[in-house]
mmCIF file of C-alpha atoms and ligand atoms in Angstrom:
data_model
loop_
_atom_site.group_PDB
_atom_site.id
_atom_site.type_symbol
_atom_site.label_atom_id
_atom_site.label_comp_id
_atom_site.label_asym_id
_atom_site.label_seq_id
_atom_site.Cartn_x
_atom_site.Cartn_y
_atom_site.Cartn_z
ATOM 1 C CA MET J 30 -29.848 -10.123 -21.398
ATOM 2 C CA GLN J 31 -26.213 -11.647 -20.557
ATOM 3 C CA LYS J 32 -26.627 -14.970 -17.819
ATOM 4 C CA ILE J 33 -24.950 -14.719 -14.673
ATOM 5 C CA LEU J 34 -24.663 -17.279 -11.654
ATOM 6 C CA VAL J 35 -24.454 -16.014 -8.051
ATOM 7 C CA ALA J 36 -22.986 -18.822 -6.586
ATOM 8 C CA ARG J 37 -23.757 -18.380 -2.556
ATOM 9 C CA PRO J 38 -26.413 -16.929 -0.596
ATOM 10 C CA ILE J 39 -25.994 -13.017 -0.740
ATOM 11 C CA PHE J 40 -28.024 -9.867 0.485
ATOM 12 C CA PRO J 41 -31.354 -9.960 -1.330
ATOM 13 C CA ASP J 42 -31.182 -6.242 -2.388
ATOM 14 C CA VAL J 43 -27.925 -7.157 -4.537
ATOM 15 C CA ILE J 44 -29.554 -9.767 -6.268
ATOM 16 C CA GLU J 45 -32.163 -7.380 -7.284
ATOM 17 C CA ARG J 46 -29.613 -4.997 -8.164
ATOM 18 C CA LEU J 47 -28.049 -7.578 -10.732
ATOM 19 C CA LYS J 48 -31.301 -8.477 -11.868
ATOM 20 C CA GLN J 49 -31.704 -4.985 -13.492
ATOM 21 C CA TYR J 50 -29.004 -6.143 -16.014
ATOM 22 C CA PHE J 51 -28.743 -9.710 -15.940
ATOM 23 C CA ASP J 52 -30.869 -12.782 -16.357
ATOM 24 C CA VAL J 53 -29.790 -14.228 -12.697
ATOM 25 C CA GLU J 54 -29.202 -17.682 -11.565
ATOM 26 C CA TRP J 55 -29.233 -18.014 -7.572
ATOM 27 C CA ASN J 56 -27.877 -20.496 -5.646
ATOM 28 C CA GLN J 57 -29.438 -20.207 -2.248
ATOM 29 C CA GLY J 58 -28.118 -23.763 -1.120
ATOM 30 C CA ASP J 59 -25.107 -25.327 -0.145
ATOM 31 C CA VAL J 60 -21.715 -24.567 -1.502
ATOM 32 C CA LEU J 61 -21.688 -26.274 -4.883
ATOM 33 C CA SER J 62 -19.510 -29.093 -5.818
ATOM 34 C CA THR J 63 -16.904 -27.786 -8.778
ATOM 35 C CA ASP J 64 -18.814 -30.390 -10.819
ATOM 36 C CA GLU J 65 -22.121 -28.609 -10.082
ATOM 37 C CA LEU J 66 -20.678 -25.404 -10.329
ATOM 38 C CA THR J 67 -19.261 -26.382 -13.730
ATOM 39 C CA ARG J 68 -22.531 -27.592 -14.910
ATOM 40 C CA ARG J 69 -24.566 -24.348 -13.908
ATOM 41 C CA LEU J 70 -21.571 -21.915 -15.589
ATOM 42 C CA ALA J 71 -21.876 -23.605 -18.991
ATOM 43 C CA ASP J 72 -24.396 -21.190 -20.172
ATOM 44 C CA LYS J 73 -23.235 -17.885 -18.188
ATOM 45 C CA ASP J 74 -21.604 -15.092 -19.299
ATOM 46 C CA GLY J 75 -20.419 -14.063 -15.802
ATOM 47 C CA ALA J 76 -20.424 -15.626 -11.861
ATOM 48 C CA LEU J 77 -19.948 -13.976 -8.345
ATOM 49 C CA THR J 78 -18.131 -16.542 -6.224
ATOM 50 C CA ALA J 79 -16.910 -16.355 -2.601
ATOM 51 C CA GLY J 80 -13.931 -18.756 -2.850
ATOM 52 C CA GLU J 81 -15.179 -21.616 -5.281
ATOM 53 C CA PRO J 82 -12.003 -23.064 -7.097
ATOM 54 C CA ILE J 83 -12.142 -21.778 -10.754
ATOM 55 C CA GLY J 84 -9.779 -22.654 -13.377
ATOM 56 C CA SER J 85 -9.155 -24.027 -16.930
ATOM 57 C CA ALA J 86 -11.558 -27.139 -16.671
ATOM 58 C CA VAL J 87 -14.580 -24.505 -15.946
ATOM 59 C CA PHE J 88 -13.292 -22.472 -18.708
ATOM 60 C CA ALA J 89 -13.429 -25.441 -21.252
ATOM 61 C CA ALA J 90 -17.001 -26.028 -20.049
ATOM 62 C CA ALA J 91 -18.255 -22.376 -20.066
ATOM 63 C CA PRO J 92 -17.356 -20.727 -23.445
ATOM 64 C CA ARG J 93 -19.143 -17.654 -22.674
ATOM 65 C CA LEU J 94 -17.872 -16.990 -19.208
ATOM 66 C CA ARG J 95 -15.719 -13.815 -19.231
ATOM 67 C CA VAL J 96 -15.972 -12.285 -15.896
ATOM 68 C CA VAL J 97 -15.434 -13.960 -12.201
ATOM 69 C CA SER J 98 -16.491 -11.578 -9.546
ATOM 70 C CA ASN J 99 -15.091 -13.068 -5.975
ATOM 71 C CA MET J 100 -16.436 -11.636 -3.006
ATOM 72 C CA ALA J 101 -13.184 -11.691 -1.055
ATOM 73 C CA VAL J 102 -10.221 -9.764 -1.079
ATOM 74 C CA GLY J 103 -7.901 -13.090 -1.485
ATOM 75 C CA TYR J 104 -8.586 -14.944 -4.707
ATOM 76 C CA ASN J 105 -6.229 -18.233 -4.092
ATOM 77 C CA ASN J 106 -9.163 -20.414 -5.048
ATOM 78 C CA PHE J 107 -8.287 -19.142 -8.471
ATOM 79 C CA ASP J 108 -5.861 -20.362 -10.936
ATOM 80 C CA MET J 109 -4.832 -17.122 -12.409
ATOM 81 C CA ASP J 110 -2.748 -18.298 -15.341
ATOM 82 C CA ASP J 111 -5.948 -19.799 -16.417
ATOM 83 C CA PHE J 112 -7.686 -16.824 -16.416
ATOM 84 C CA ASP J 113 -5.254 -15.096 -18.508
ATOM 85 C CA ALA J 114 -4.947 -17.730 -20.642
ATOM 86 C CA ALA J 115 -8.579 -17.879 -21.150
ATOM 87 C CA ASN J 116 -9.029 -13.935 -21.077
ATOM 88 C CA VAL J 117 -11.316 -14.229 -18.321
ATOM 89 C CA VAL J 118 -11.555 -11.260 -16.336
ATOM 90 C CA CYS J 119 -11.142 -11.672 -12.348
ATOM 91 C CA THR J 120 -12.171 -9.214 -9.809
ATOM 92 C CA ASP J 121 -12.096 -9.025 -6.130
ATOM 93 C CA THR J 122 -13.527 -7.064 -3.610
ATOM 94 C CA ALA J 123 -10.329 -5.306 -1.924
ATOM 95 C CA ASP J 124 -9.975 -2.326 0.384
ATOM 96 C CA VAL J 125 -13.808 -2.227 1.775
ATOM 97 C CA LEU J 126 -12.715 -4.983 4.372
ATOM 98 C CA ASN J 127 -9.472 -3.229 5.366
ATOM 99 C CA GLU J 128 -10.580 -1.701 8.794
ATOM 100 C CA SER J 129 -13.174 -4.495 9.799
ATOM 101 C CA THR J 130 -10.615 -7.127 9.093
ATOM 102 C CA ALA J 131 -7.773 -5.029 11.046
ATOM 103 C CA ASP J 132 -10.153 -4.557 14.012
ATOM 104 C CA PHE J 133 -10.821 -8.073 14.137
ATOM 105 C CA GLY J 134 -6.929 -9.082 13.816
ATOM 106 C CA TRP J 135 -6.719 -6.742 17.168
ATOM 107 C CA ALA J 136 -9.842 -8.621 18.906
ATOM 108 C CA LEU J 137 -8.245 -12.285 18.011
ATOM 109 C CA MET J 138 -4.812 -10.889 19.375
ATOM 110 C CA MET J 139 -6.139 -9.681 22.603
ATOM 111 C CA ALA J 140 -8.383 -12.324 23.108
ATOM 112 C CA ALA J 141 -5.466 -14.836 22.603
ATOM 113 C CA ALA J 142 -2.789 -12.723 24.566
ATOM 114 C CA ARG J 143 -5.078 -12.208 27.716
ATOM 115 C CA ARG J 144 -6.784 -15.753 27.491
ATOM 116 C CA ILE J 145 -10.443 -14.303 26.963
ATOM 117 C CA ALA J 146 -11.858 -17.525 25.602
ATOM 118 C CA GLU J 147 -10.012 -20.195 27.814
ATOM 119 C CA SER J 148 -10.872 -18.025 30.585
ATOM 120 C CA GLU J 149 -14.949 -17.985 29.301
ATOM 121 C CA HIS J 150 -15.096 -21.559 28.809
ATOM 122 C CA TRP J 151 -13.811 -22.442 32.103
ATOM 123 C CA LEU J 152 -16.722 -19.854 33.394
ATOM 124 C CA ARG J 153 -19.107 -21.490 31.419
ATOM 125 C CA ALA J 154 -18.172 -25.137 32.712
ATOM 126 C CA GLY J 155 -18.911 -23.995 36.130
ATOM 127 C CA LYS J 156 -15.336 -24.300 37.271
ATOM 128 C CA TRP J 157 -14.972 -20.662 38.855
ATOM 129 C CA GLN J 158 -14.723 -20.911 42.795
ATOM 130 C CA LYS J 159 -12.540 -18.193 43.597
ATOM 131 C CA TRP J 160 -10.512 -15.223 42.143
ATOM 132 C CA ALA J 161 -6.982 -16.551 42.012
ATOM 133 C CA TYR J 162 -3.873 -14.071 41.792
ATOM 134 C CA ASP J 163 -2.415 -16.757 39.033
ATOM 135 C CA SER J 164 -5.773 -17.579 37.001
ATOM 136 C CA PHE J 165 -5.132 -17.073 33.373
ATOM 137 C CA LEU J 166 -1.955 -15.025 33.180
ATOM 138 C CA GLY J 167 -1.444 -13.898 29.954
ATOM 139 C CA SER J 168 0.745 -11.248 28.307
ATOM 140 C CA ASP J 169 0.519 -7.780 27.809
ATOM 141 C CA LEU J 170 -0.208 -5.823 24.596
ATOM 142 C CA TYR J 171 0.572 -2.242 25.683
ATOM 143 C CA GLY J 172 4.250 -1.558 25.136
ATOM 144 C CA SER J 173 5.103 -4.851 23.575
ATOM 145 C CA THR J 174 6.369 -5.490 20.248
ATOM 146 C CA LEU J 175 3.728 -6.080 17.286
ATOM 147 C CA GLY J 176 5.199 -8.268 14.306
ATOM 148 C CA VAL J 177 3.110 -7.838 11.252
ATOM 149 C CA ILE J 178 3.900 -10.470 8.323
ATOM 150 C CA GLY J 179 1.988 -9.045 5.017
ATOM 151 C CA MET J 180 2.370 -5.223 5.273
ATOM 152 C CA GLY J 181 -0.393 -4.843 2.671
ATOM 153 C CA ARG J 182 -3.393 -2.890 3.148
ATOM 154 C CA ILE J 183 -4.912 -4.700 5.963
ATOM 155 C CA GLY J 184 -1.377 -5.081 7.598
ATOM 156 C CA GLN J 185 -0.902 -1.464 7.001
ATOM 157 C CA ALA J 186 -4.442 -0.654 8.933
ATOM 158 C CA LEU J 187 -3.456 -3.321 11.846
ATOM 159 C CA ALA J 188 0.075 -1.706 12.285
ATOM 160 C CA ARG J 189 -1.964 1.625 12.176
ATOM 161 C CA ARG J 190 -3.630 0.842 15.496
ATOM 162 C CA ALA J 191 -0.652 -0.201 17.567
ATOM 163 C CA LYS J 192 0.062 3.366 18.016
ATOM 164 C CA GLY J 193 -2.720 3.314 21.155
ATOM 165 C CA PHE J 194 -0.996 0.595 22.307
ATOM 166 C CA ASN J 195 2.108 2.118 22.339
ATOM 167 C CA MET J 196 3.870 -0.683 20.627
ATOM 168 C CA GLN J 197 7.069 -1.094 18.741
ATOM 169 C CA VAL J 198 5.705 -2.276 15.292
ATOM 170 C CA ILE J 199 8.106 -4.759 13.090
ATOM 171 C CA TYR J 200 7.385 -5.999 9.821
ATOM 172 C CA HIS J 201 8.099 -8.619 7.128
ATOM 173 C CA ASN J 202 7.083 -8.600 3.495
ATOM 174 C CA ARG J 203 7.682 -9.555 0.355
ATOM 175 C CA SER J 204 9.480 -6.074 -0.282
ATOM 176 C CA ARG J 205 9.555 -2.854 1.758
ATOM 177 C CA VAL J 206 6.871 -0.365 1.913
ATOM 178 C CA ALA J 207 7.305 2.954 0.698
ATOM 179 C CA PRO J 208 9.493 5.023 3.635
ATOM 180 C CA GLU J 209 6.656 7.407 4.205
ATOM 181 C CA ILE J 210 4.418 4.458 5.133
ATOM 182 C CA GLU J 211 7.158 3.075 7.454
ATOM 183 C CA ALA J 212 7.455 6.571 8.912
ATOM 184 C CA GLU J 213 3.645 7.044 9.485
ATOM 185 C CA LEU J 214 3.381 3.584 11.255
ATOM 186 C CA ASN J 215 6.467 3.897 13.224
ATOM 187 C CA ALA J 216 7.342 0.340 11.371
ATOM 188 C CA GLU J 217 10.653 -1.254 10.990
ATOM 189 C CA TYR J 218 11.504 -3.587 8.482
ATOM 190 C CA VAL J 219 13.289 -6.972 9.429
ATOM 191 C CA SER J 220 13.792 -10.421 8.255
ATOM 192 C CA LYS J 221 11.335 -12.850 8.954
ATOM 193 C CA GLN J 222 13.868 -14.862 11.559
ATOM 194 C CA ASP J 223 14.429 -11.224 13.420
ATOM 195 C CA LEU J 224 10.743 -10.853 13.431
ATOM 196 C CA LEU J 225 10.020 -14.117 14.731
ATOM 197 C CA ARG J 226 12.830 -13.515 17.616
ATOM 198 C CA ARG J 227 11.740 -10.304 18.525
ATOM 199 C CA ALA J 228 8.087 -10.201 18.493
ATOM 200 C CA ASP J 229 5.541 -10.250 21.190
ATOM 201 C CA HIS J 230 2.558 -10.825 19.070
ATOM 202 C CA VAL J 231 2.741 -11.984 15.396
ATOM 203 C CA VAL J 232 -0.091 -11.339 12.927
ATOM 204 C CA LEU J 233 -0.315 -12.996 9.617
ATOM 205 C CA VAL J 234 -1.773 -10.895 6.970
ATOM 206 C CA LEU J 235 -0.248 -12.080 3.870
ATOM 207 C CA PRO J 236 -2.084 -13.773 0.538
ATOM 208 C CA TYR J 237 -1.816 -17.411 0.397
ATOM 209 C CA THR J 238 0.674 -18.547 -2.655
ATOM 210 C CA GLN J 239 2.397 -21.781 -3.236
ATOM 211 C CA GLU J 240 5.520 -20.162 -1.631
ATOM 212 C CA ASN J 241 3.700 -19.004 1.497
ATOM 213 C CA HIS J 242 2.388 -22.390 2.170
ATOM 214 C CA HIS J 243 3.158 -23.392 5.788
ATOM 215 C CA THR J 244 5.408 -19.980 6.164
ATOM 216 C CA MET J 245 4.607 -20.713 9.967
ATOM 217 C CA GLY J 246 5.721 -24.401 10.865
ATOM 218 C CA ALA J 247 7.778 -26.170 13.321
ATOM 219 C CA ALA J 248 11.156 -24.436 12.619
ATOM 220 C CA GLU J 249 9.288 -21.000 12.443
ATOM 221 C CA PHE J 250 7.586 -21.747 16.306
ATOM 222 C CA ALA J 251 11.003 -22.434 17.424
ATOM 223 C CA LEU J 252 12.250 -19.212 16.982
ATOM 224 C CA MET J 253 9.357 -17.687 18.857
ATOM 225 C CA LYS J 254 9.454 -16.278 22.570
ATOM 226 C CA PRO J 255 7.538 -18.839 24.368
ATOM 227 C CA THR J 256 5.470 -15.893 25.773
ATOM 228 C CA ALA J 257 4.408 -15.027 22.246
ATOM 229 C CA THR J 258 1.117 -15.167 20.248
ATOM 230 C CA LEU J 259 0.289 -15.758 16.740
ATOM 231 C CA THR J 260 -2.721 -14.851 14.993
ATOM 232 C CA ASN J 261 -3.913 -15.752 11.503
ATOM 233 C CA ILE J 262 -6.546 -13.733 9.865
ATOM 234 C CA ALA J 263 -4.966 -14.775 6.378
ATOM 235 C CA ARG J 264 -5.358 -18.100 4.817
ATOM 236 C CA GLY J 265 -5.433 -21.537 5.973
ATOM 237 C CA GLY J 266 -2.307 -23.407 4.631
ATOM 238 C CA ILE J 267 -0.239 -20.096 5.521
ATOM 239 C CA VAL J 268 0.095 -22.027 9.182
ATOM 240 C CA ASP J 269 1.118 -25.740 9.422
ATOM 241 C CA ASP J 270 -1.878 -26.330 11.926
ATOM 242 C CA ALA J 271 -0.256 -29.629 13.107
ATOM 243 C CA ALA J 272 2.664 -27.850 13.988
ATOM 244 C CA LEU J 273 1.148 -25.428 15.526
ATOM 245 C CA VAL J 274 -0.717 -27.871 17.953
ATOM 246 C CA GLU J 275 2.419 -29.125 18.962
ATOM 247 C CA ALA J 276 3.948 -25.833 19.583
ATOM 248 C CA LEU J 277 0.601 -24.670 21.824
ATOM 249 C CA ARG J 278 0.872 -28.209 23.470
ATOM 250 C CA SER J 279 4.502 -27.919 24.448
ATOM 251 C CA LYS J 280 4.382 -24.341 25.288
ATOM 252 C CA GLN J 281 6.681 -23.354 22.602
ATOM 253 C CA ILE J 282 4.932 -20.326 22.000
ATOM 254 C CA ALA J 283 1.978 -18.744 24.696
ATOM 255 C CA ALA J 284 -1.150 -18.722 22.381
ATOM 256 C CA ALA J 285 -3.094 -18.541 19.163
ATOM 257 C CA GLY J 286 -5.871 -16.899 17.358
ATOM 258 C CA LEU J 287 -7.021 -18.367 14.230
ATOM 259 C CA ASP J 288 -9.662 -17.419 11.737
ATOM 260 C CA VAL J 289 -8.902 -19.293 9.067
ATOM 261 C CA PHE J 290 -7.895 -23.008 8.771
ATOM 262 C CA GLU J 291 -6.328 -25.696 6.286
ATOM 263 C CA GLY J 292 -8.673 -27.369 4.755
ATOM 264 C CA GLU J 293 -11.868 -24.993 6.350
ATOM 265 C CA PRO J 294 -14.429 -25.730 7.306
ATOM 266 C CA HIS J 295 -13.103 -28.862 8.335
ATOM 267 C CA LEU J 296 -10.557 -28.351 10.907
ATOM 268 C CA ASN J 297 -7.566 -30.353 12.305
ATOM 269 C CA GLN J 298 -9.434 -31.968 15.189
ATOM 270 C CA ASP J 299 -6.625 -31.454 17.562
ATOM 271 C CA LEU J 300 -7.074 -27.895 17.546
ATOM 272 C CA LEU J 301 -10.070 -28.357 19.476
ATOM 273 C CA SER J 302 -8.474 -30.135 22.504
ATOM 274 C CA VAL J 303 -6.010 -27.372 22.774
ATOM 275 C CA PRO J 304 -7.114 -24.461 25.459
ATOM 276 C CA ASN J 305 -4.656 -21.737 24.566
ATOM 277 C CA ILE J 306 -6.040 -20.921 21.241
ATOM 278 C CA VAL J 307 -8.881 -19.006 20.119
ATOM 279 C CA LEU J 308 -11.001 -20.514 17.046
ATOM 280 C CA THR J 309 -13.587 -18.465 15.050
ATOM 281 C CA ALA J 310 -15.294 -19.241 11.777
ATOM 282 C CA HIS J 311 -13.581 -17.066 8.932
ATOM 283 C CA ILE J 312 -15.284 -14.021 10.045
ATOM 284 C CA ALA J 313 -12.598 -11.153 10.032
ATOM 285 C CA SER J 314 -14.670 -9.038 7.813
ATOM 286 C CA ALA J 315 -17.910 -10.132 9.024
ATOM 287 C CA THR J 316 -19.811 -6.952 9.878
ATOM 288 C CA GLU J 317 -23.155 -5.906 8.595
ATOM 289 C CA ALA J 318 -21.361 -2.833 6.896
ATOM 290 C CA THR J 319 -18.407 -4.551 5.306
ATOM 291 C CA ARG J 320 -20.243 -7.497 4.067
ATOM 292 C CA ARG J 321 -22.823 -5.235 2.416
ATOM 293 C CA ALA J 322 -20.042 -3.199 1.233
ATOM 294 C CA MET J 323 -18.353 -6.117 -0.174
ATOM 295 C CA ALA J 324 -21.385 -7.412 -1.947
ATOM 296 C CA ASN J 325 -21.957 -4.608 -3.600
ATOM 297 C CA LEU J 326 -18.424 -4.123 -4.739
ATOM 298 C CA ALA J 327 -18.863 -7.658 -5.985
ATOM 299 C CA ALA J 328 -21.984 -6.660 -7.738
ATOM 300 C CA ASP J 329 -20.454 -3.195 -9.334
ATOM 301 C CA ASN J 330 -17.504 -5.622 -10.710
ATOM 302 C CA LEU J 331 -19.720 -7.898 -12.324
ATOM 303 C CA ILE J 332 -21.893 -5.247 -13.903
ATOM 304 C CA ALA J 333 -19.084 -3.146 -15.136
ATOM 305 C CA GLY J 334 -16.624 -6.239 -16.042
ATOM 306 C CA LEU J 335 -19.755 -7.559 -18.480
ATOM 307 C CA GLY J 336 -20.261 -4.141 -19.950
ATOM 308 C CA GLU J 337 -23.092 -2.880 -18.022
ATOM 309 C CA GLY J 338 -23.894 0.284 -16.009
ATOM 310 C CA PRO J 339 -22.583 3.225 -15.506
ATOM 311 C CA ARG J 340 -18.826 1.997 -15.251
ATOM 312 C CA ALA J 341 -19.155 -0.407 -18.390
ATOM 313 C CA GLY J 342 -16.070 -2.065 -19.133
ATOM 314 C CA ARG J 343 -14.251 -0.570 -16.153
ATOM 315 C CA PRO J 344 -14.617 -2.892 -13.283
ATOM 316 C CA PRO J 345 -13.242 -1.176 -9.873
ATOM 317 C CA ASN J 346 -11.165 -4.001 -8.542
ATOM 318 C CA PRO J 347 -9.806 -5.990 -11.720
ATOM 319 C CA ILE J 348 -6.781 -8.437 -10.897
ATOM 320 C CA ASN J 349 -5.560 -8.990 -14.474
ATOM 321 C CA PRO J 350 -6.925 -5.848 -16.039
ATOM 322 C CA GLY J 351 -4.509 -6.722 -18.879
ATOM 323 C CA VAL J 352 -7.497 -9.067 -20.526
ATOM 324 C CA ILE J 353 -10.599 -6.687 -20.402
ATOM 325 C CA GLY J 354 -11.834 -6.241 -23.896
ATOM 326 C CA LYS J 355 -10.112 -9.490 -24.998
ATOM 327 C CA ALA J 356 -12.297 -12.191 -26.936
ATOM 328 C CA ARG J 357 -12.657 -15.115 -24.800
ATOM 329 C CA SER J 358 -10.102 -18.182 -25.763
HETATM 330 C C1 GLV E 408 -11.746 -13.348 3.303
HETATM 331 O O1 GLV E 408 -10.813 -14.018 3.548
HETATM 332 C C2 GLV E 408 -11.353 -12.336 2.025
HETATM 333 O O2 GLV E 408 -10.487 -12.978 1.463
HETATM 334 O O3 GLV E 408 -11.952 -11.497 1.878
#
């Protein structure tokens, strides 16, 4: 039997599925350090990860490793040049989380725009004495302009929901999406600068890459409306968190919702003392159904990638399909 490492706690029934095909080592404890992960992968053929950094140093120590299945849509934790050089197949769990993640983007955007978390903290602190006409005035979503940066599958799912709010949708992306998708979403392609100037609510749904590092920093906040909100459901590092703190403190923008952070789970502590921000712990895909779908898809990818099961050799979500079937190097 081939050997695999499941690097994180995961639904036990998915472990049982994997055990039908593999000798499974399951880490049910804390996140493994890179050294520990490398040590444990030394004799493994495959791995199921969720954000652990993997590249050439791991491959050098794990000569049998042929498939790494990440339980996430983002795979910026992997050095893809190293995967390609070593002929290691990488897979992700794209698509099954689109709708839950888009729902959550709306939840954060609405919470930020309508100051829901701020009001709740104030209420819980026992500060509510009377109704007041000017308590927690926020900004409307209905009839406003939604600016989506990153119009992939999740960005499109998010934009699709804007119809019910009668919102104008503008977007920026590496490249324009197909005209029929623009027509369906009633979305207008604009430059990043135009989007920042025009949008009432900016949502980030783009993958993290070196080029996207600090896509939103001081210069970008300076372009936004003082009534605008920013929501990040993409990745930490796309927003310059320190610059965001300044923009929120100085009321350069009205509010923000963040599900992802630079250096998470360790946060820039200044974020915690800014009132006009909603903070959640990287939970955009966290519904029971979606996390189950992600875990099962990650298992399917590993099973098929390692040549087992009904789809042997054809993992559903390969990132680098060109290396499938090539000998490890
Ligand atoms: C979560 O952040 C994911 O990439 O799926």
